[in-house]
PDB file of C-alpha atoms in Angstrom:
ATOM      1  CA  MET A   1       6.118 -17.507   5.498  1.00  0.00           C
ATOM      2  CA  GLN A   2       7.758 -16.964   8.846  1.00  0.00           C
ATOM      3  CA  LEU A   3       7.875 -13.408  10.186  1.00  0.00           C
ATOM      4  CA  ASP A   4      11.710 -13.415  10.338  1.00  0.00           C
ATOM      5  CA  SER A   5      11.901 -14.391   6.690  1.00  0.00           C
ATOM      6  CA  LEU A   6       9.363 -11.722   5.737  1.00  0.00           C
ATOM      7  CA  GLN A   7      11.249  -9.101   7.751  1.00  0.00           C
ATOM      8  CA  ALA A   8      14.452  -9.964   5.852  1.00  0.00           C
ATOM      9  CA  GLN A   9      12.847  -8.948   2.532  1.00  0.00           C
ATOM     10  CA  ARG A  10      14.195  -5.713   1.055  1.00  0.00           C
ATOM     11  CA  GLN A  11      11.924  -5.606  -1.976  1.00  0.00           C
ATOM     12  CA  PHE A  12       8.435  -6.773  -3.007  1.00  0.00           C
ATOM     13  CA  HIS A  13       6.457  -6.848  -6.218  1.00  0.00           C
ATOM     14  CA  ILE A  14       2.716  -6.222  -5.904  1.00  0.00           C
ATOM     15  CA  ARG A  15       0.218  -7.000  -8.661  1.00  0.00           C
ATOM     16  CA  GLN A  16      -3.445  -6.103  -8.713  1.00  0.00           C
ATOM     17  CA  ARG A  17      -5.995  -8.492 -10.192  1.00  0.00           C
ATOM     18  CA  VAL A  18      -9.396  -6.958 -10.926  1.00  0.00           C
ATOM     19  CA  ARG A  19     -12.354  -9.246 -10.285  1.00  0.00           C
ATOM     20  CA  PHE A  20     -16.087  -8.600 -10.189  1.00  0.00           C
ATOM     21  CA  MET A  21     -16.864  -6.625  -6.988  1.00  0.00           C
ATOM     22  CA  VAL A  22     -13.359  -7.127  -5.507  1.00  0.00           C
ATOM     23  CA  ASN A  23      -9.784  -6.008  -6.041  1.00  0.00           C
ATOM     24  CA  GLN A  24      -7.190  -8.675  -5.381  1.00  0.00           C
ATOM     25  CA  TYR A  25      -3.505  -8.116  -4.684  1.00  0.00           C
ATOM     26  CA  GLU A  26      -0.596 -10.528  -4.865  1.00  0.00           C
ATOM     27  CA  VAL A  27       2.592  -9.673  -2.977  1.00  0.00           C
ATOM     28  CA  HIS A  28       5.655 -11.485  -4.319  1.00  0.00           C
ATOM     29  CA  SER A  29       9.252 -11.700  -3.197  1.00  0.00           C
ATOM     30  CA  VAL A  30      11.945 -10.693  -5.665  1.00  0.00           C
ATOM     31  CA  ALA A  31      14.262 -13.357  -7.090  1.00  0.00           C
ATOM     32  CA  PRO A  32      18.041 -12.726  -7.169  1.00  0.00           C
ATOM     33  CA  ASP A  33      17.809 -11.850 -10.889  1.00  0.00           C
ATOM     34  CA  GLY A  34      15.180  -9.162 -10.152  1.00  0.00           C
ATOM     35  CA  SER A  35      12.238 -11.151 -11.489  1.00  0.00           C
ATOM     36  CA  GLU A  36       9.081 -11.899  -9.526  1.00  0.00           C
ATOM     37  CA  GLY A  37       9.621 -14.557  -6.878  1.00  0.00           C
ATOM     38  CA  GLY A  38       7.281 -16.615  -4.716  1.00  0.00           C
ATOM     39  CA  LEU A  39       3.950 -15.443  -3.313  1.00  0.00           C
ATOM     40  CA  LEU A  40       4.338 -13.810   0.111  1.00  0.00           C
ATOM     41  CA  ALA A  41       0.798 -12.547   0.672  1.00  0.00           C
ATOM     42  CA  PHE A  42      -2.627 -12.280  -0.945  1.00  0.00           C
ATOM     43  CA  ALA A  43      -5.191  -9.553  -0.256  1.00  0.00           C
ATOM     44  CA  GLN A  44      -8.765  -8.962  -1.279  1.00  0.00           C
ATOM     45  CA  GLN A  45     -10.701  -5.690  -0.990  1.00  0.00           C
ATOM     46  CA  LYS A  46     -14.444  -5.406  -1.470  1.00  0.00           C
ATOM     47  CA  ARG A  47     -15.393  -2.432  -3.597  1.00  0.00           C
ATOM     48  CA  LEU A  48     -17.926   0.098  -2.334  1.00  0.00           C
ATOM     49  CA  ALA A  49     -17.522  -0.887   1.323  1.00  0.00           C
ATOM     50  CA  PHE A  50     -18.860   1.665   3.826  1.00  0.00           C
ATOM     51  CA  LYS A  51     -15.965   1.097   6.210  1.00  0.00           C
ATOM     52  CA  GLU A  52     -12.734  -0.105   4.646  1.00  0.00           C
ATOM     53  CA  GLN A  53     -11.330  -3.351   5.923  1.00  0.00           C
ATOM     54  CA  VAL A  54      -8.753  -5.469   4.107  1.00  0.00           C
ATOM     55  CA  THR A  55      -7.391  -8.815   5.282  1.00  0.00           C
ATOM     56  CA  ILE A  56      -4.067  -9.969   3.885  1.00  0.00           C
ATOM     57  CA  TYR A  57      -3.485 -13.711   3.849  1.00  0.00           C
ATOM     58  CA  ALA A  58      -0.417 -15.916   3.568  1.00  0.00           C
ATOM     59  CA  ASP A  59      -1.745 -17.441   0.321  1.00  0.00           C
ATOM     60  CA  GLU A  60      -4.596 -17.422  -2.219  1.00  0.00           C
ATOM     61  CA  ALA A  61      -6.543 -20.079  -0.324  1.00  0.00           C
ATOM     62  CA  LYS A  62      -7.171 -17.435   2.376  1.00  0.00           C
ATOM     63  CA  GLN A  63      -6.770 -20.017   5.155  1.00  0.00           C
ATOM     64  CA  GLN A  64      -4.082 -18.218   7.165  1.00  0.00           C
ATOM     65  CA  PRO A  65      -4.515 -14.483   7.862  1.00  0.00           C
ATOM     66  CA  LEU A  66      -1.204 -12.612   7.995  1.00  0.00           C
ATOM     67  CA  LEU A  67      -2.390  -9.084   8.813  1.00  0.00           C
ATOM     68  CA  GLY A  68      -5.158  -6.624   8.112  1.00  0.00           C
ATOM     69  CA  PHE A  69      -6.021  -2.973   8.110  1.00  0.00           C
ATOM     70  CA  LYS A  70      -9.283  -1.323   9.016  1.00  0.00           C
ATOM     71  CA  ALA A  71     -10.571   2.254   8.964  1.00  0.00           C
ATOM     72  CA  ARG A  72     -11.419   3.718  12.351  1.00  0.00           C
ATOM     73  CA  GLN A  73     -14.320   5.699  10.933  1.00  0.00           C
ATOM     74  CA  ARG A  74     -16.696   5.533   7.984  1.00  0.00           C
ATOM     75  CA  LEU A  75     -15.861   8.915   6.485  1.00  0.00           C
ATOM     76  CA  ASP A  76     -12.753   8.443   4.360  1.00  0.00           C
ATOM     77  CA  LEU A  77     -11.444  12.031   3.922  1.00  0.00           C
ATOM     78  CA  GLY A  78      -8.695  11.770   6.515  1.00  0.00           C
ATOM     79  CA  ALA A  79      -9.317   8.279   7.799  1.00  0.00           C
ATOM     80  CA  THR A  80      -6.875   6.506  10.062  1.00  0.00           C
ATOM     81  CA  TYR A  81      -6.294   2.817   9.364  1.00  0.00           C
ATOM     82  CA  ASP A  82      -5.126   0.477  12.104  1.00  0.00           C
ATOM     83  CA  VAL A  83      -2.835  -2.340  10.966  1.00  0.00           C
ATOM     84  CA  THR A  84      -2.982  -5.512  13.067  1.00  0.00           C
ATOM     85  CA  ASP A  85      -1.399  -8.944  12.939  1.00  0.00           C
ATOM     86  CA  HIS A  86      -3.300 -12.209  12.438  1.00  0.00           C
ATOM     87  CA  ALA A  87      -4.341 -12.234  16.123  1.00  0.00           C
ATOM     88  CA  GLY A  88      -5.502  -8.604  16.174  1.00  0.00           C
ATOM     89  CA  ALA A  89      -2.411  -7.202  17.941  1.00  0.00           C
ATOM     90  CA  PRO A  90      -1.422  -3.723  16.694  1.00  0.00           C
ATOM     91  CA  ILE A  91       1.459  -3.398  14.235  1.00  0.00           C
ATOM     92  CA  GLY A  92       1.042   0.284  13.425  1.00  0.00           C
ATOM     93  CA  LEU A  93      -1.225   2.660  11.557  1.00  0.00           C
ATOM     94  CA  PHE A  94      -1.412   4.894   8.532  1.00  0.00           C
ATOM     95  CA  ARG A  95      -3.561   7.873   7.644  1.00  0.00           C
ATOM     96  CA  LYS A  96      -4.071  10.166   4.718  1.00  0.00           C
ATOM     97  CA  ASP A  97      -3.267  13.846   5.189  1.00  0.00           C
ATOM     98  CA  PHE A  98      -6.380  15.262   3.526  1.00  0.00           C
ATOM     99  CA  ALA A  99      -5.233  18.899   3.315  1.00  0.00           C
ATOM    100  CA  GLN A 100      -1.822  18.144   1.820  1.00  0.00           C
ATOM    101  CA  SER A 101      -3.345  15.526  -0.478  1.00  0.00           C
ATOM    102  CA  LEU A 102      -5.379  18.118  -2.335  1.00  0.00           C
ATOM    103  CA  LEU A 103      -2.327  18.838  -4.502  1.00  0.00           C
ATOM    104  CA  ARG A 104       0.029  15.931  -3.791  1.00  0.00           C
ATOM    105  CA  SER A 105      -1.105  12.761  -2.012  1.00  0.00           C
ATOM    106  CA  THR A 106       0.463  12.512   1.428  1.00  0.00           C
ATOM    107  CA  TRP A 107       0.268   9.660   3.941  1.00  0.00           C
ATOM    108  CA  HIS A 108       1.600   9.270   7.479  1.00  0.00           C
ATOM    109  CA  VAL A 109       2.755   5.886   8.830  1.00  0.00           C
ATOM    110  CA  GLU A 110       3.367   5.147  12.501  1.00  0.00           C
ATOM    111  CA  GLN A 111       5.061   2.196  14.147  1.00  0.00           C
ATOM    112  CA  ALA A 112       6.011   2.021  17.827  1.00  0.00           C
ATOM    113  CA  GLY A 113       9.715   2.652  18.369  1.00  0.00           C
ATOM    114  CA  LEU A 114      10.236   4.443  15.053  1.00  0.00           C
ATOM    115  CA  PRO A 115       9.928   8.120  14.156  1.00  0.00           C
ATOM    116  CA  ASN A 116       6.797   9.083  12.233  1.00  0.00           C
ATOM    117  CA  VAL A 117       7.078   8.337   8.523  1.00  0.00           C
ATOM    118  CA  THR A 118       5.627  10.609   5.839  1.00  0.00           C
ATOM    119  CA  GLY A 119       5.007   9.385   2.297  1.00  0.00           C
ATOM    120  CA  GLN A 120       4.332  11.736  -0.564  1.00  0.00           C
ATOM    121  CA  GLU A 121       3.968  11.504  -4.325  1.00  0.00           C
ATOM    122  CA  ARG A 122       7.416  12.029  -5.799  1.00  0.00           C
ATOM    123  CA  SER A 123       6.413  14.257  -8.706  1.00  0.00           C
ATOM    124  CA  MET A 124       4.319  17.393  -8.212  1.00  0.00           C
ATOM    125  CA  PRO A 125       3.682  17.769 -11.993  1.00  0.00           C
ATOM    126  CA  VAL A 126       2.375  14.184 -12.264  1.00  0.00           C
ATOM    127  CA  ALA A 127       0.279  14.676  -9.117  1.00  0.00           C
ATOM    128  CA  LEU A 128      -1.303  17.807 -10.582  1.00  0.00           C
ATOM    129  CA  LEU A 129      -1.921  16.198 -13.980  1.00  0.00           C
ATOM    130  CA  ARG A 130      -3.598  13.187 -12.333  1.00  0.00           C
ATOM    131  CA  ARG A 131      -5.923  15.508 -10.380  1.00  0.00           C
ATOM    132  CA  PHE A 132      -6.869  18.095 -12.956  1.00  0.00           C
ATOM    133  CA  VAL A 133      -6.826  16.227 -16.279  1.00  0.00           C
ATOM    134  CA  ASP A 134      -9.256  13.306 -15.977  1.00  0.00           C
ATOM    135  CA  SER A 135      -7.915  11.565 -19.072  1.00  0.00           C
ATOM    136  CA  LEU A 136      -4.482  11.351 -17.371  1.00  0.00           C
ATOM    137  CA  SER A 137      -5.617   9.849 -14.063  1.00  0.00           C
ATOM    138  CA  TRP A 138      -3.975   6.563 -15.163  1.00  0.00           C
ATOM    139  CA  LEU A 139      -0.471   8.045 -14.953  1.00  0.00           C
ATOM    140  CA  PRO A 140       1.796   6.013 -12.682  1.00  0.00           C
ATOM    141  CA  TYR A 141       2.599   7.536  -9.325  1.00  0.00           C
ATOM    142  CA  HIS A 142       5.588   6.980  -7.099  1.00  0.00           C
ATOM    143  CA  PHE A 143       5.746   7.496  -3.357  1.00  0.00           C
ATOM    144  CA  ASP A 144       8.771   8.168  -1.194  1.00  0.00           C
ATOM    145  CA  PHE A 145       8.329   7.500   2.539  1.00  0.00           C
ATOM    146  CA  VAL A 146      10.826   9.249   4.816  1.00  0.00           C
ATOM    147  CA  ALA A 147      11.428   9.791   8.531  1.00  0.00           C
ATOM    148  CA  ASP A 148      13.666  12.584   9.808  1.00  0.00           C
ATOM    149  CA  GLY A 149      14.865  13.156   6.234  1.00  0.00           C
ATOM    150  CA  GLN A 150      15.995   9.532   5.809  1.00  0.00           C
ATOM    151  CA  PRO A 151      14.394   7.114   3.300  1.00  0.00           C
ATOM    152  CA  VAL A 152      12.273   4.354   4.854  1.00  0.00           C
ATOM    153  CA  PHE A 153      10.604   2.769   1.800  1.00  0.00           C
ATOM    154  CA  THR A 154       9.402   3.595  -1.707  1.00  0.00           C
ATOM    155  CA  VAL A 155       6.439   2.418  -3.756  1.00  0.00           C
ATOM    156  CA  VAL A 156       6.857   2.737  -7.524  1.00  0.00           C
ATOM    157  CA  LYS A 157       3.932   2.072  -9.848  1.00  0.00           C
ATOM    158  CA  LYS A 158       5.016   0.493 -13.138  1.00  0.00           C
ATOM    159  CA  TRP A 159       3.515   1.176 -16.571  1.00  0.00           C
ATOM    160  CA  GLY A 160       1.079  -1.467 -17.792  1.00  0.00           C
ATOM    161  CA  LEU A 161      -2.519  -2.462 -18.288  1.00  0.00           C
ATOM    162  CA  ARG A 162      -2.777  -3.802 -14.752  1.00  0.00           C
ATOM    163  CA  ASP A 163      -1.463  -2.040 -11.673  1.00  0.00           C
ATOM    164  CA  ARG A 164       1.977  -3.318 -10.697  1.00  0.00           C
ATOM    165  CA  TYR A 165       4.261  -1.930  -8.014  1.00  0.00           C
ATOM    166  CA  VAL A 166       7.828  -2.347  -6.872  1.00  0.00           C
ATOM    167  CA  VAL A 167       8.325  -1.706  -3.160  1.00  0.00           C
ATOM    168  CA  GLU A 168      11.847  -1.107  -1.879  1.00  0.00           C
ATOM    169  CA  ILE A 169      12.621  -0.955   1.837  1.00  0.00           C
ATOM    170  CA  GLN A 170      15.583   1.040   3.103  1.00  0.00           C
ATOM    171  CA  HIS A 171      14.915   1.082   6.875  1.00  0.00           C
ATOM    172  CA  PRO A 172      15.665  -2.298   8.510  1.00  0.00           C
ATOM    173  CA  GLN A 173      13.315  -1.849  11.493  1.00  0.00           C
ATOM    174  CA  ILE A 174      10.120  -0.954   9.620  1.00  0.00           C
ATOM    175  CA  ASP A 175       7.710  -3.876   9.930  1.00  0.00           C
ATOM    176  CA  ARG A 176       7.294  -5.403   6.475  1.00  0.00           C
ATOM    177  CA  ARG A 177       3.629  -6.142   7.261  1.00  0.00           C
ATOM    178  CA  LEU A 178       3.036  -2.409   7.765  1.00  0.00           C
ATOM    179  CA  VAL A 179       4.802  -1.696   4.459  1.00  0.00           C
ATOM    180  CA  ILE A 180       2.659  -4.297   2.656  1.00  0.00           C
ATOM    181  CA  ALA A 181      -0.517  -2.806   4.158  1.00  0.00           C
ATOM    182  CA  MET A 182       0.467   0.722   3.103  1.00  0.00           C
ATOM    183  CA  ALA A 183       1.450  -0.363  -0.435  1.00  0.00           C
ATOM    184  CA  VAL A 184      -1.854  -2.225  -0.952  1.00  0.00           C
ATOM    185  CA  ALA A 185      -3.734   0.757   0.490  1.00  0.00           C
ATOM    186  CA  LEU A 186      -2.053   3.124  -1.972  1.00  0.00           C
ATOM    187  CA  ASP A 187      -3.776   1.271  -4.785  1.00  0.00           C
ATOM    188  CA  ALA A 188      -6.996   0.394  -2.976  1.00  0.00           C
ATOM    189  CA  LEU A 189      -7.611   3.803  -1.386  1.00  0.00           C
ATOM    190  CA  GLN A 190      -5.693   6.308  -3.507  1.00  0.00           C
ATOM    191  CA  GLY A 191      -8.625   7.343  -5.684  1.00  0.00           C
ATOM    192  CA  ARG A 192     -10.825   8.179  -2.697  1.00  0.00           C
TER     193      ARG A 192
END
């Protein structure tokens, strides 16, 4: 997919596929009727990696890298993740706010030319239940990402046996590759 076409997308569907020793993610466009459209990107994350690194490809064959994100440090408590394009040029970054995430998961997203974006779990009660009642850790979580009080994008986890997300983008200038990286990271890194 061409970058202009990707940047025109206002919504994505993301599905996780669990495989032995890896998590896989499919990013799909949304058809006019709201159903899942064509494959936009494919990601694979190795479990139990010492330093997180995820490459997101244009398709399942993994022949054409689209973007990637990589932790700056090994310790994950407040790690910063650099997001780069297929050639290694910076797109932006995201990082978890460890202190605020003790009660409600909070992430910060940065892209040159845009104000800093903060994403937080929408529901404090659900956030608390997921943290303090182990049997409820499966509850879906929803994130709202805002900058200067204005919505930038949302990530909504849907009910189901497998993790599925709907990502809606409200800010036209946010790089869709950065949004895809953050949405995949929410699933891949959220439990850490």
